[in-house]
């Protein structure tokens, strides 16, 4: 049988059958150019005519039909992307919007190596875009091992979205996972992993992670990996150093964030350095690239720019109205509380800063002012918890060293809801009192603040609460169909959320809540209730 292009040949010189791309007869030898059937290893050699033969393919057609079908489907999917460039979109449970298709197929998948930032406004569907990229690269047999890094409270949400929309199963890695597989590098055990950035950045975890390799790493809320330049000095946060490591252990790297720029060009340039180190040598080059709209590392679209397939805006226009009020004229008690709290905070704050190692006490006092800004009720609950902690200290008074970890304002702002609440509860227990008398005086001050706060709450004298009640009434009056009117109220404090939930119910509105301490099933139920 004559050997020709496309033939599959075997020989003792080859470790596997070889697919022939080109063959040339030279006397009693063949010059063969081809590749191994299994490994794809290139072959280019001269071999004697007597040492090579065509591989015989025998079949008795006895295999089960379903296995043949799956084999053909495998072959079909291997080449499907050549004929259907939108394959992942067509086999997933999503209806992508124009801007999502543009980002995935118009920008990202065209890159020979994906190092890219999707920085669209909130609500643009960055998770869907990430899912399409994962699915498309897997179908094209480009990636196998995937790591998704998210804020802690979004792990379950990511796993749910990828399972429901793309039929992709991911394993969540945390401390419990390490305990189960003690002595193993768990990062090498699974192929599709979701973990939180604050878990993965820990020194002992980072050591094992840095010895692994992934084909694709996706980082949600990637802006939390920050670095700042002060003169000639660069200050890198722990999360930024984590970003430097994952940049080295993956082929493809995708960042997602709605807030990529903090108003500091150097900070943004250092952030992009995690994708392609040294790509922008200076902030001037970066700014020029942004101005010329030729930046190959990221894409950003605002809500106002996003349209459907008919060219209609995806989002309603935003009308912002700020309600102003003066607590000094509208609530005498509220002003009294504000002044008393400010006096307490200022006195204790200055004492704390004067004592080495007491920065966390000062920070804890600032939190009290933030609680006041959230609601009188949130402040009351903090004061009550602080009073109980201080009373416990008073009963067993001794010189106590603070065991609270240092944290700065930037890190605090980037904590998840649950992490922030936990930190605040720790701070409520610390004091700068040097003796029993000072501690008793501080407790007495807190008692006075609690009494004023309770008086305001019991009489519904809080100005912001009155404004909210008035605003709700006006919004429902404006509505043509009050039963279908939906309003979302955001709060910073869980205590404020609990307080408003009870208050709004008492005003005869239907209301439910979603917060960071809810299990995934509870969140899903709450979403359905709201819808």
XYZ file of C-alpha atoms in Angstrom:
531
model
C 0.000 0.000 0.000
C 1.352 3.394 -0.970
C 2.231 5.846 1.849
C 0.975 9.353 1.143
C 0.081 12.594 2.919
C -2.534 11.885 5.588
C -1.478 8.271 6.126
C -0.860 6.968 9.628
C 2.365 4.932 9.779
C 4.151 2.824 12.405
C 7.801 1.865 12.825
C 10.150 0.526 15.484
C 11.825 3.948 15.332
C 8.662 5.663 16.586
C 7.182 5.326 20.092
C 3.669 5.949 18.722
C 1.815 6.022 15.393
C 2.717 9.028 13.233
C 0.399 11.151 11.077
C 2.190 12.012 7.809
C 2.073 15.642 6.681
C 4.581 15.311 3.860
C 6.504 12.335 2.440
C 9.273 12.204 -0.151
C 10.827 9.019 -1.680
C 14.637 9.105 -1.970
C 16.021 5.815 -3.382
C 15.179 3.169 -0.724
C 14.358 5.738 1.960
C 11.408 7.917 2.914
C 11.848 11.509 4.133
C 8.886 11.855 6.511
C 7.480 15.023 8.084
C 4.645 14.468 10.561
C 3.637 14.322 14.229
C 2.825 11.731 16.887
C -0.859 10.820 17.066
C -1.042 10.995 20.880
C 1.681 13.447 21.920
C 1.684 15.762 18.902
C 5.514 15.621 18.969
C 6.911 16.735 15.585
C 8.679 14.138 13.419
C 11.190 14.959 10.657
C 13.441 12.080 9.663
C 14.663 9.737 6.936
C 13.789 6.077 7.381
C 14.301 2.914 5.308
C 11.380 1.819 3.152
C 11.480 -1.631 4.775
C 11.207 -0.221 8.310
C 7.915 1.598 7.911
C 4.387 0.467 7.168
C 0.884 1.865 7.216
C -0.999 1.277 10.479
C -3.883 -1.124 9.997
C -7.159 -0.011 11.536
C -9.324 -2.976 12.417
C -12.836 -2.863 13.804
C -15.529 -5.447 14.289
C -18.114 -2.719 15.065
C -18.889 -4.383 18.391
C -18.480 -1.322 20.681
C -21.512 0.120 22.464
C -23.321 2.862 20.552
C -23.233 5.441 23.365
C -19.429 5.223 23.536
C -19.155 5.787 19.804
C -21.482 8.775 20.110
C -19.404 10.346 22.912
C -16.226 9.738 20.913
C -17.681 11.542 17.915
C -18.974 14.351 20.142
C -15.459 14.756 21.584
C -14.055 15.073 18.083
C -16.805 17.492 17.101
C -16.198 19.733 20.110
C -12.450 19.689 19.477
C -12.981 21.445 16.149
C -16.271 23.214 16.931
C -14.693 26.590 17.711
C -13.278 26.718 14.175
C -16.794 26.652 12.735
C -18.654 28.333 15.635
C -16.574 31.173 17.121
C -19.301 31.811 19.732
C -19.513 28.196 20.898
C -19.388 28.831 24.665
C -22.153 31.392 24.355
C -24.371 29.008 22.428
C -24.082 26.055 24.813
C -24.342 28.000 28.096
C -27.465 29.139 29.930
C -26.859 32.826 29.281
C -28.127 35.473 26.902
C -25.068 37.709 26.582
C -25.462 41.399 25.882
C -23.567 43.264 23.145
C -20.913 44.704 25.492
C -20.268 41.248 26.971
C -19.792 39.669 23.542
C -17.562 42.580 22.536
C -15.286 42.180 25.578
C -14.987 38.386 25.412
C -14.796 37.779 21.665
C -13.682 41.196 20.427
C -10.856 41.786 22.887
C -9.894 39.015 25.280
C -10.017 35.815 23.213
C -8.036 37.474 20.445
C -5.029 37.803 22.748
C -2.297 35.143 22.357
C -1.851 35.272 26.136
C -4.663 36.716 28.239
C -3.452 39.403 30.627
C -6.443 41.684 30.858
C -8.611 43.857 33.115
C -12.384 44.165 32.697
C -13.254 47.404 34.501
C -16.886 47.959 33.515
C -19.369 49.667 35.833
C -21.295 47.574 38.399
C -24.102 45.555 36.844
C -22.334 45.000 33.525
C -22.142 41.236 34.109
C -18.436 40.675 34.688
C -19.132 37.209 36.148
C -20.901 36.196 32.926
C -17.953 37.442 30.878
C -15.544 35.489 33.049
C -17.700 32.360 32.696
C -17.742 32.682 28.895
C -13.957 33.019 28.858
C -13.550 29.930 31.056
C -15.933 27.888 28.907
C -14.458 29.013 25.595
C -10.848 28.345 26.616
C -11.779 24.901 27.956
C -13.620 23.996 24.747
C -10.556 25.017 22.768
C -8.410 22.812 25.023
C -6.287 25.822 26.033
C -6.815 25.683 29.793
C -7.281 22.900 32.316
C -6.382 24.254 35.778
C -8.359 27.321 36.923
C -8.224 29.400 40.118
C -10.792 32.078 40.974
C -9.885 34.531 43.760
C -12.748 36.556 45.253
C -13.640 38.495 48.402
C -14.703 36.006 51.079
C -18.435 36.776 50.903
C -18.601 36.151 47.135
C -17.196 32.601 47.028
C -20.589 30.871 47.139
C -22.069 33.309 44.664
C -19.329 32.555 42.123
C -19.717 28.814 42.555
C -23.478 29.096 42.130
C -23.249 31.251 38.971
C -20.676 29.022 37.268
C -22.666 25.875 38.055
C -26.083 27.195 37.056
C -25.070 29.140 33.956
C -22.069 27.227 32.574
C -22.248 23.727 34.133
C -18.782 24.248 35.611
C -18.101 22.716 39.032
C -15.650 24.483 41.326
C -14.328 23.492 44.746
C -14.058 26.117 47.516
C -10.704 26.119 49.337
C -10.415 27.331 52.930
C -8.872 26.254 56.244
C -11.188 23.262 56.431
C -9.848 22.012 53.103
C -6.282 22.168 54.425
C -7.262 20.151 57.478
C -8.879 17.400 55.418
C -5.847 17.024 53.132
C -3.122 17.522 55.725
C 0.387 17.080 54.333
C -0.667 17.601 50.706
C -0.419 20.643 48.480
C -4.164 21.022 47.994
C -3.694 23.542 45.184
C -2.381 20.700 43.000
C -5.177 18.337 43.997
C -8.111 19.999 42.230
C -8.364 21.587 38.796
C -11.113 24.167 39.385
C -10.786 26.113 42.637
C -12.427 29.144 44.241
C -10.776 30.791 47.239
C -10.841 34.133 49.047
C -8.046 36.642 48.667
C -7.675 37.119 52.410
C -7.305 33.370 52.931
C -4.837 32.899 50.079
C -2.653 35.906 51.022
C -1.687 34.383 54.401
C 1.979 33.509 54.567
C 1.610 29.760 55.182
C -1.051 29.440 52.466
C 0.905 31.538 49.993
C 3.931 29.256 50.267
C 2.014 26.229 49.002
C 0.135 28.290 46.401
C 3.362 29.734 44.970
C 4.646 26.211 44.231
C 1.594 25.465 42.065
C 0.767 26.454 38.506
C -2.533 27.378 36.883
C -3.539 27.904 33.278
C -5.966 30.700 34.217
C -6.396 32.799 37.353
C -9.340 35.209 37.697
C -9.359 37.845 40.455
C -12.649 39.521 41.358
C -12.544 42.936 43.064
C -8.931 43.026 41.883
C -8.454 46.682 42.868
C -7.929 45.489 46.444
C -4.396 44.497 45.412
C -3.010 47.994 45.930
C 0.403 49.601 45.974
C 1.233 53.275 46.501
C 4.179 55.410 45.476
C 5.517 58.042 47.875
C 8.401 59.862 46.231
C 10.868 57.164 45.212
C 9.438 54.642 47.669
C 6.754 52.095 46.764
C 4.533 50.778 49.555
C 3.072 47.385 48.644
C 0.128 45.989 50.628
C 0.018 42.289 51.511
C -2.667 41.819 48.884
C -0.445 43.448 46.262
C 2.397 41.070 47.077
C -0.109 38.252 46.716
C -0.919 39.643 43.257
C 2.752 39.583 42.284
C 2.967 35.892 43.170
C -0.151 34.753 41.313
C 1.013 36.724 38.267
C 4.056 34.431 38.158
C 2.238 31.112 38.576
C -0.311 31.411 35.775
C -0.281 31.619 31.999
C -3.487 33.620 31.664
C -4.564 36.275 34.184
C -7.906 38.124 34.245
C -8.787 40.967 36.633
C -12.348 42.137 37.331
C -13.256 45.371 39.118
C -15.702 48.235 38.814
C -13.325 50.688 40.551
C -9.890 50.298 38.932
C -8.675 53.853 39.466
C -8.419 55.578 42.850
C -7.508 58.944 41.372
C -3.792 58.158 41.663
C -2.075 57.426 38.296
C 0.898 55.768 40.008
C -1.416 53.485 41.963
C -3.168 52.498 38.711
C 0.126 51.930 36.891
C 1.370 49.665 39.692
C -1.944 47.807 39.569
C -1.528 47.143 35.829
C 2.032 45.995 36.546
C 0.496 42.865 38.077
C -0.841 41.947 34.635
C 2.249 42.816 32.603
C 5.213 43.896 34.779
C 6.897 46.998 33.398
C 4.418 47.428 30.547
C 4.033 51.119 31.397
C 7.349 52.623 32.401
C 5.824 55.821 33.765
C 2.438 57.297 34.605
C 2.797 59.748 31.699
C 2.945 56.879 29.200
C -0.079 55.287 30.860
C -2.108 58.518 30.777
C -1.231 59.043 27.123
C -2.326 55.484 26.322
C -5.660 56.044 28.082
C -6.170 59.361 26.317
C -5.461 57.782 22.910
C -7.796 54.847 23.747
C -5.172 52.315 22.676
C -4.558 50.586 26.024
C -4.234 46.835 25.329
C -4.545 45.796 28.980
C -8.057 46.838 29.935
C -11.527 47.810 28.824
C -13.937 50.067 30.721
C -17.539 50.906 29.846
C -19.862 53.093 31.927
C -23.503 52.214 32.561
C -24.573 55.065 30.306
C -22.657 53.466 27.411
C -24.261 50.014 27.660
C -27.010 49.240 25.141
C -29.085 46.210 24.153
C -29.187 44.739 20.638
C -31.746 47.359 19.599
C -29.527 50.197 20.795
C -31.697 50.965 23.812
C -30.004 51.814 27.154
C -29.708 48.846 29.506
C -29.993 50.940 32.634
C -32.445 53.607 33.661
C -31.067 57.104 33.948
C -29.788 57.912 37.418
C -31.360 60.857 39.209
C -29.464 61.736 42.367
C -31.029 63.875 45.069
C -29.256 64.690 48.316
C -31.480 65.473 51.286
C -29.861 67.933 53.691
C -30.800 68.573 57.287
C -29.360 70.192 60.400
C -29.498 68.109 63.580
C -28.866 71.245 65.624
C -32.211 72.798 64.672
C -34.310 69.671 64.154
C -33.282 67.583 67.170
C -31.885 69.079 70.364
C -31.256 65.648 71.909
C -29.434 64.471 68.790
C -27.125 67.477 68.932
C -26.511 66.814 72.621
C -25.554 63.214 71.814
C -23.301 64.292 68.960
C -21.436 66.793 71.156
C -21.097 64.352 74.067
C -19.852 61.571 71.779
C -17.377 63.921 70.059
C -16.010 65.024 73.426
C -15.566 61.409 74.553
C -13.907 60.359 71.288
C -11.606 63.382 71.133
C -10.410 62.996 74.732
C -9.775 59.254 74.490
C -8.348 59.529 70.958
C -5.692 62.053 71.963
C -4.730 59.917 74.970
C -4.429 56.836 72.764
C -2.171 58.550 70.233
C 0.051 59.774 73.054
C 0.666 56.186 74.158
C 2.825 53.958 71.963
C 1.053 50.924 70.596
C -2.451 52.290 71.154
C -3.377 53.145 67.571
C -6.123 50.546 67.578
C -7.837 52.238 70.535
C -7.868 55.473 68.541
C -9.236 53.613 65.536
C -11.954 51.972 67.645
C -13.126 55.410 68.776
C -13.376 56.612 65.189
C -15.637 53.631 64.527
C -18.082 54.994 67.125
C -18.442 58.165 65.073
C -19.033 56.089 61.955
C -21.745 54.200 63.834
C -23.403 57.496 64.775
C -23.381 58.447 61.083
C -25.088 55.137 60.247
C -27.830 55.398 62.906
C -28.367 56.213 66.578
C -29.379 52.573 67.069
C -26.062 51.300 65.640
C -24.194 53.632 68.001
C -26.336 52.452 70.926
C -25.564 48.773 70.277
C -21.820 49.533 70.017
C -21.890 51.527 73.249
C -23.784 48.751 75.042
C -21.326 46.099 73.885
C -18.395 48.321 74.819
C -19.840 48.969 78.271
C -20.233 45.222 78.934
C -16.669 44.536 77.800
C -15.300 47.316 80.014
C -17.323 46.112 82.994
C -15.792 42.683 82.508
C -12.348 44.286 82.539
C -13.256 46.205 85.681
C -14.188 43.046 87.562
C -10.806 41.484 86.802
C -8.766 44.633 86.294
C -5.183 44.120 85.331
C -2.752 45.702 82.955
C -3.751 44.239 79.635
C -1.806 44.244 76.402
C -3.939 44.701 73.303
C -4.046 41.585 71.155
C -5.835 43.257 68.297
C -4.068 43.178 64.930
C -2.979 46.489 63.463
C -5.062 47.656 60.535
C -5.196 50.886 58.573
C -8.203 52.708 57.151
C -7.579 51.488 53.578
C -7.536 47.855 54.699
C -10.640 48.403 56.845
C -12.583 49.829 53.896
C -11.743 46.758 51.802
C -12.935 44.188 54.342
C -16.105 42.253 53.621
C -19.196 42.982 55.740
C -18.631 39.993 58.003
C -14.903 40.683 58.407
C -15.574 44.331 59.264
C -18.191 43.419 61.880
C -15.789 40.944 63.475
C -12.987 43.534 63.659
C -15.336 46.096 65.191
C -16.452 43.659 67.869
C -12.797 43.119 68.792
C -12.117 46.851 68.984
C -15.086 47.386 71.296
C -13.203 45.467 74.006
C -10.048 47.614 74.211
C -9.382 50.619 76.433
C -6.535 52.943 77.396
C -7.543 53.100 81.068
C -4.420 52.745 83.197
C -6.201 52.125 86.500
C -9.542 51.200 87.999
C -10.672 54.794 88.511
C -10.097 55.727 84.873
C -12.005 52.649 83.749
C -14.955 53.502 86.036
C -15.020 57.053 84.656
C -15.062 55.761 81.074
C -17.947 53.400 81.889
C -19.877 56.296 83.448
C -19.337 58.387 80.306
C -20.646 55.530 78.157
C -23.668 55.154 80.473
C -24.556 58.806 79.885
C -24.229 58.391 76.100
C -26.459 55.298 76.212
C -29.194 57.126 78.110
C -29.294 59.972 75.575
C -29.318 57.518 72.636
C -32.174 55.488 74.134
C -34.210 58.627 74.704
C -33.825 59.645 71.038
C -34.750 56.154 69.774
C -37.788 55.744 72.028
C -39.218 59.070 70.869
C -38.252 58.581 67.197
C -36.355 61.860 67.305
C -33.556 60.770 64.952
C -33.535 63.220 62.059
C -32.344 60.734 59.453
C -35.051 58.244 60.401
C -37.713 60.948 60.045
C -36.307 61.878 56.644
C -36.403 58.220 55.559
C -40.018 57.830 56.655
C -40.954 60.971 54.769
C -39.035 59.891 51.644
C -40.712 56.460 51.577
C -44.121 58.051 51.846
C -43.362 60.421 48.958
C -41.934 57.656 46.761
C -44.981 55.456 47.196
C -47.302 58.406 46.645
C -45.583 59.079 43.309
C -46.049 55.463 42.262
C -49.037 54.594 40.090
C -49.021 51.024 41.382
C -47.869 51.000 44.978
C -47.990 47.206 45.259
C -45.253 46.834 42.621
C -43.007 49.622 43.866
C -39.613 48.346 44.988
C -37.041 50.271 46.978
C -33.560 49.184 48.070
C -32.006 50.747 51.171
C -28.280 50.242 51.760
C -26.779 50.415 55.243
C -23.196 50.200 56.442
C -23.983 48.692 59.833
C -25.761 45.378 60.504
C -27.297 46.985 63.607
C -28.801 49.724 61.436
C -30.182 47.077 59.092
C -31.905 45.262 61.966
C -33.250 48.560 63.304
C -34.645 49.714 59.947
C -36.177 46.301 59.282
C -38.301 46.568 62.424
C -39.113 50.262 61.885
C -40.190 49.878 58.253
C -42.370 46.891 59.175
C -44.018 49.027 61.844
C -44.812 51.593 59.127
C -46.833 48.863 57.311
C -44.426 48.199 54.435
C -43.380 44.723 53.251
C -39.647 44.346 53.841
C -36.928 41.706 53.849
C -33.137 41.830 54.214
C -29.905 40.532 52.687
C -26.605 40.768 54.554
C -23.162 39.196 54.736
C -23.913 36.735 57.517
C -26.691 34.960 55.616
C -26.077 31.484 54.208
C -26.286 31.090 50.432
C -29.705 29.390 50.626
C -31.067 32.258 52.749
C -29.763 34.808 50.245
C -31.429 32.983 47.355
C -34.739 32.893 49.256
C -34.470 36.617 50.088
C -33.776 37.456 46.429
C -36.826 35.467 45.326
C -38.967 37.222 47.929
C -37.825 40.617 46.681
C -38.424 39.677 43.031
